[in-house]
Amino acid sequence: MDFSDPLPLIERPDTIPTYEIEPESQYRWSLKTYGYLLIATTWILFIVSINSFFRIWSFIIYPWSLNPSTQELHAYLTVVFEQIDNLIVSGWCIYVMLWWWSLVSWCSLKLFRHSKGLQA
């Protein structure tokens, strides 16, 4: 074939290959399930973290310290919630903040890399 000759036409095939796709309702079900799971996990993390940071639990169990029959339960719950606070604040929240820091750093690096403009 010479460079001056036109390119040959590409013929269209008679049949187009198709792929079997799962029904869309199955995708919706799994996405819906993951969405609800993500929302529930986010709310539980938020509620436990806020309770740990501001010690809201102490205001909730305080009335039990006033009744002599429930003072032992109040003392037990105070110890339990203080242990949970130490675990949440020292472990879990630092872990979550490290992930946020990693995510923001990664996005910033991507943005910086793509903000150079077109270069040859």
PDB file of C-alpha atoms in Angstrom:
ATOM      1  CA  MET A   1       0.000   0.000   0.000  1.00  0.00           C
ATOM      2  CA  ASP A   2       1.347   3.360  -1.001  1.00  0.00           C
ATOM      3  CA  PHE A   3       1.084   6.490   1.135  1.00  0.00           C
ATOM      4  CA  SER A   4      -1.039   8.186  -1.501  1.00  0.00           C
ATOM      5  CA  ASP A   5      -3.712   5.442  -1.394  1.00  0.00           C
ATOM      6  CA  PRO A   6      -6.701   6.064   0.910  1.00  0.00           C
ATOM      7  CA  LEU A   7      -7.132   3.883   3.946  1.00  0.00           C
ATOM      8  CA  PRO A   8      -9.470   0.949   3.480  1.00  0.00           C
ATOM      9  CA  LEU A   9     -12.856   1.209   5.130  1.00  0.00           C
ATOM     10  CA  ILE A  10     -13.445  -0.812   8.242  1.00  0.00           C
ATOM     11  CA  GLU A  11     -16.487  -2.965   7.860  1.00  0.00           C
ATOM     12  CA  ARG A  12     -18.994  -3.090  10.665  1.00  0.00           C
ATOM     13  CA  PRO A  13     -19.529  -6.587  12.089  1.00  0.00           C
ATOM     14  CA  ASP A  14     -22.983  -8.109  11.735  1.00  0.00           C
ATOM     15  CA  THR A  15     -23.235  -8.956  15.426  1.00  0.00           C
ATOM     16  CA  ILE A  16     -22.062  -6.888  18.342  1.00  0.00           C
ATOM     17  CA  PRO A  17     -20.772  -8.865  21.316  1.00  0.00           C
ATOM     18  CA  THR A  18     -22.815  -8.363  24.463  1.00  0.00           C
ATOM     19  CA  TYR A  19     -22.012  -9.115  28.039  1.00  0.00           C
ATOM     20  CA  GLU A  20     -24.419 -10.372  30.622  1.00  0.00           C
ATOM     21  CA  ILE A  21     -24.881  -7.763  33.303  1.00  0.00           C
ATOM     22  CA  GLU A  22     -26.377  -8.551  36.665  1.00  0.00           C
ATOM     23  CA  PRO A  23     -29.821  -7.092  37.220  1.00  0.00           C
ATOM     24  CA  GLU A  24     -29.732  -3.509  38.375  1.00  0.00           C
ATOM     25  CA  SER A  25     -31.882  -4.288  41.408  1.00  0.00           C
ATOM     26  CA  GLN A  26     -29.059  -6.411  42.842  1.00  0.00           C
ATOM     27  CA  TYR A  27     -26.645  -3.482  42.526  1.00  0.00           C
ATOM     28  CA  ARG A  28     -29.165  -1.186  44.170  1.00  0.00           C
ATOM     29  CA  TRP A  29     -29.618  -3.616  47.054  1.00  0.00           C
ATOM     30  CA  SER A  30     -25.897  -3.857  47.748  1.00  0.00           C
ATOM     31  CA  LEU A  31     -25.366  -0.110  47.404  1.00  0.00           C
ATOM     32  CA  LYS A  32     -28.327   0.558  49.673  1.00  0.00           C
ATOM     33  CA  THR A  33     -26.988  -1.874  52.262  1.00  0.00           C
ATOM     34  CA  TYR A  34     -23.508  -0.367  52.177  1.00  0.00           C
ATOM     35  CA  GLY A  35     -24.996   3.120  52.365  1.00  0.00           C
ATOM     36  CA  TYR A  36     -27.022   2.319  55.478  1.00  0.00           C
ATOM     37  CA  LEU A  37     -24.033   0.571  57.031  1.00  0.00           C
ATOM     38  CA  LEU A  38     -21.831   3.598  56.359  1.00  0.00           C
ATOM     39  CA  ILE A  39     -24.407   6.000  57.815  1.00  0.00           C
ATOM     40  CA  ALA A  40     -24.898   3.839  60.941  1.00  0.00           C
ATOM     41  CA  THR A  41     -21.148   3.513  61.488  1.00  0.00           C
ATOM     42  CA  THR A  42     -20.653   7.256  61.056  1.00  0.00           C
ATOM     43  CA  TRP A  43     -23.380   8.107  63.575  1.00  0.00           C
ATOM     44  CA  ILE A  44     -22.118   5.583  66.136  1.00  0.00           C
ATOM     45  CA  LEU A  45     -18.586   6.948  65.791  1.00  0.00           C
ATOM     46  CA  PHE A  46     -19.884  10.523  66.129  1.00  0.00           C
ATOM     47  CA  ILE A  47     -22.010   9.803  69.205  1.00  0.00           C
ATOM     48  CA  VAL A  48     -19.321   7.831  71.019  1.00  0.00           C
ATOM     49  CA  SER A  49     -16.644  10.424  70.188  1.00  0.00           C
ATOM     50  CA  ILE A  50     -18.759  13.378  71.324  1.00  0.00           C
ATOM     51  CA  ASN A  51     -19.654  11.537  74.553  1.00  0.00           C
ATOM     52  CA  SER A  52     -15.966  10.848  75.140  1.00  0.00           C
ATOM     53  CA  PHE A  53     -14.758  14.366  74.422  1.00  0.00           C
ATOM     54  CA  PHE A  54     -17.378  16.242  76.435  1.00  0.00           C
ATOM     55  CA  ARG A  55     -18.028  13.513  79.059  1.00  0.00           C
ATOM     56  CA  ILE A  56     -21.780  13.720  78.524  1.00  0.00           C
ATOM     57  CA  TRP A  57     -22.152  10.317  80.155  1.00  0.00           C
ATOM     58  CA  SER A  58     -21.291  11.875  83.550  1.00  0.00           C
ATOM     59  CA  PHE A  59     -24.375  14.090  83.332  1.00  0.00           C
ATOM     60  CA  ILE A  60     -26.549  11.129  82.351  1.00  0.00           C
ATOM     61  CA  ILE A  61     -25.474   8.849  85.210  1.00  0.00           C
ATOM     62  CA  TYR A  62     -25.182  11.604  87.844  1.00  0.00           C
ATOM     63  CA  PRO A  63     -28.745  11.131  89.208  1.00  0.00           C
ATOM     64  CA  TRP A  64     -27.844   7.537  90.122  1.00  0.00           C
ATOM     65  CA  SER A  65     -25.237   8.860  92.561  1.00  0.00           C
ATOM     66  CA  LEU A  66     -27.942  10.639  94.558  1.00  0.00           C
ATOM     67  CA  ASN A  67     -29.901   7.474  95.391  1.00  0.00           C
ATOM     68  CA  PRO A  68     -28.184   5.282  98.029  1.00  0.00           C
ATOM     69  CA  SER A  69     -29.453   2.088  96.380  1.00  0.00           C
ATOM     70  CA  THR A  70     -27.836   2.906  93.014  1.00  0.00           C
ATOM     71  CA  GLN A  71     -24.537   4.430  94.204  1.00  0.00           C
ATOM     72  CA  GLU A  72     -22.707   1.157  93.589  1.00  0.00           C
ATOM     73  CA  LEU A  73     -24.022   1.060  90.001  1.00  0.00           C
ATOM     74  CA  HIS A  74     -22.952   4.693  89.558  1.00  0.00           C
ATOM     75  CA  ALA A  75     -19.418   3.896  90.760  1.00  0.00           C
ATOM     76  CA  TYR A  76     -19.210   0.892  88.415  1.00  0.00           C
ATOM     77  CA  LEU A  77     -20.504   2.856  85.397  1.00  0.00           C
ATOM     78  CA  THR A  78     -18.102   5.711  86.145  1.00  0.00           C
ATOM     79  CA  VAL A  79     -15.134   3.327  85.950  1.00  0.00           C
ATOM     80  CA  VAL A  80     -16.452   1.695  82.770  1.00  0.00           C
ATOM     81  CA  PHE A  81     -17.100   4.988  80.982  1.00  0.00           C
ATOM     82  CA  GLU A  82     -13.699   6.395  81.992  1.00  0.00           C
ATOM     83  CA  GLN A  83     -12.020   3.329  80.492  1.00  0.00           C
ATOM     84  CA  ILE A  84     -14.055   3.749  77.306  1.00  0.00           C
ATOM     85  CA  ASP A  85     -13.096   7.422  77.178  1.00  0.00           C
ATOM     86  CA  ASN A  86      -9.418   6.606  77.475  1.00  0.00           C
ATOM     87  CA  LEU A  87      -9.692   3.985  74.749  1.00  0.00           C
ATOM     88  CA  ILE A  88     -11.692   6.210  72.409  1.00  0.00           C
ATOM     89  CA  VAL A  89      -9.667   9.383  72.818  1.00  0.00           C
ATOM     90  CA  SER A  90      -6.231   7.797  72.848  1.00  0.00           C
ATOM     91  CA  GLY A  91      -6.819   5.136  70.232  1.00  0.00           C
ATOM     92  CA  TRP A  92      -9.801   5.434  67.985  1.00  0.00           C
ATOM     93  CA  CYS A  93      -9.935   9.208  67.452  1.00  0.00           C
ATOM     94  CA  ILE A  94      -6.222   9.394  66.723  1.00  0.00           C
ATOM     95  CA  TYR A  95      -6.674   6.571  64.221  1.00  0.00           C
ATOM     96  CA  VAL A  96      -9.524   8.403  62.496  1.00  0.00           C
ATOM     97  CA  MET A  97      -7.610  11.679  62.428  1.00  0.00           C
ATOM     98  CA  LEU A  98      -4.618   9.934  60.852  1.00  0.00           C
ATOM     99  CA  TRP A  99      -6.864   8.652  58.089  1.00  0.00           C
ATOM    100  CA  TRP A 100      -8.268  12.162  57.524  1.00  0.00           C
ATOM    101  CA  TRP A 101      -4.754  13.553  57.465  1.00  0.00           C
ATOM    102  CA  SER A 102      -3.694  10.907  54.933  1.00  0.00           C
ATOM    103  CA  LEU A 103      -6.733  11.575  52.755  1.00  0.00           C
ATOM    104  CA  VAL A 104      -6.253  15.347  52.767  1.00  0.00           C
ATOM    105  CA  SER A 105      -2.523  14.985  52.074  1.00  0.00           C
ATOM    106  CA  TRP A 106      -3.160  12.611  49.184  1.00  0.00           C
ATOM    107  CA  CYS A 107      -5.803  14.904  47.660  1.00  0.00           C
ATOM    108  CA  SER A 108      -3.501  17.888  48.069  1.00  0.00           C
ATOM    109  CA  LEU A 109      -0.657  16.091  46.318  1.00  0.00           C
ATOM    110  CA  LYS A 110      -2.977  15.060  43.498  1.00  0.00           C
ATOM    111  CA  LEU A 111      -4.254  18.613  43.149  1.00  0.00           C
ATOM    112  CA  PHE A 112      -0.716  20.008  43.174  1.00  0.00           C
ATOM    113  CA  ARG A 113       0.414  17.469  40.581  1.00  0.00           C
ATOM    114  CA  HIS A 114      -2.451  18.243  38.224  1.00  0.00           C
ATOM    115  CA  SER A 115      -2.265  22.019  38.700  1.00  0.00           C
ATOM    116  CA  LYS A 116       1.001  22.348  36.744  1.00  0.00           C
ATOM    117  CA  GLY A 117      -0.840  22.828  33.504  1.00  0.00           C
ATOM    118  CA  LEU A 118      -0.019  21.312  30.150  1.00  0.00           C
ATOM    119  CA  GLN A 119       3.657  20.665  29.655  1.00  0.00           C
ATOM    120  CA  ALA A 120       5.357  19.010  26.733  1.00  0.00           C
TER     121      ALA A 120
END
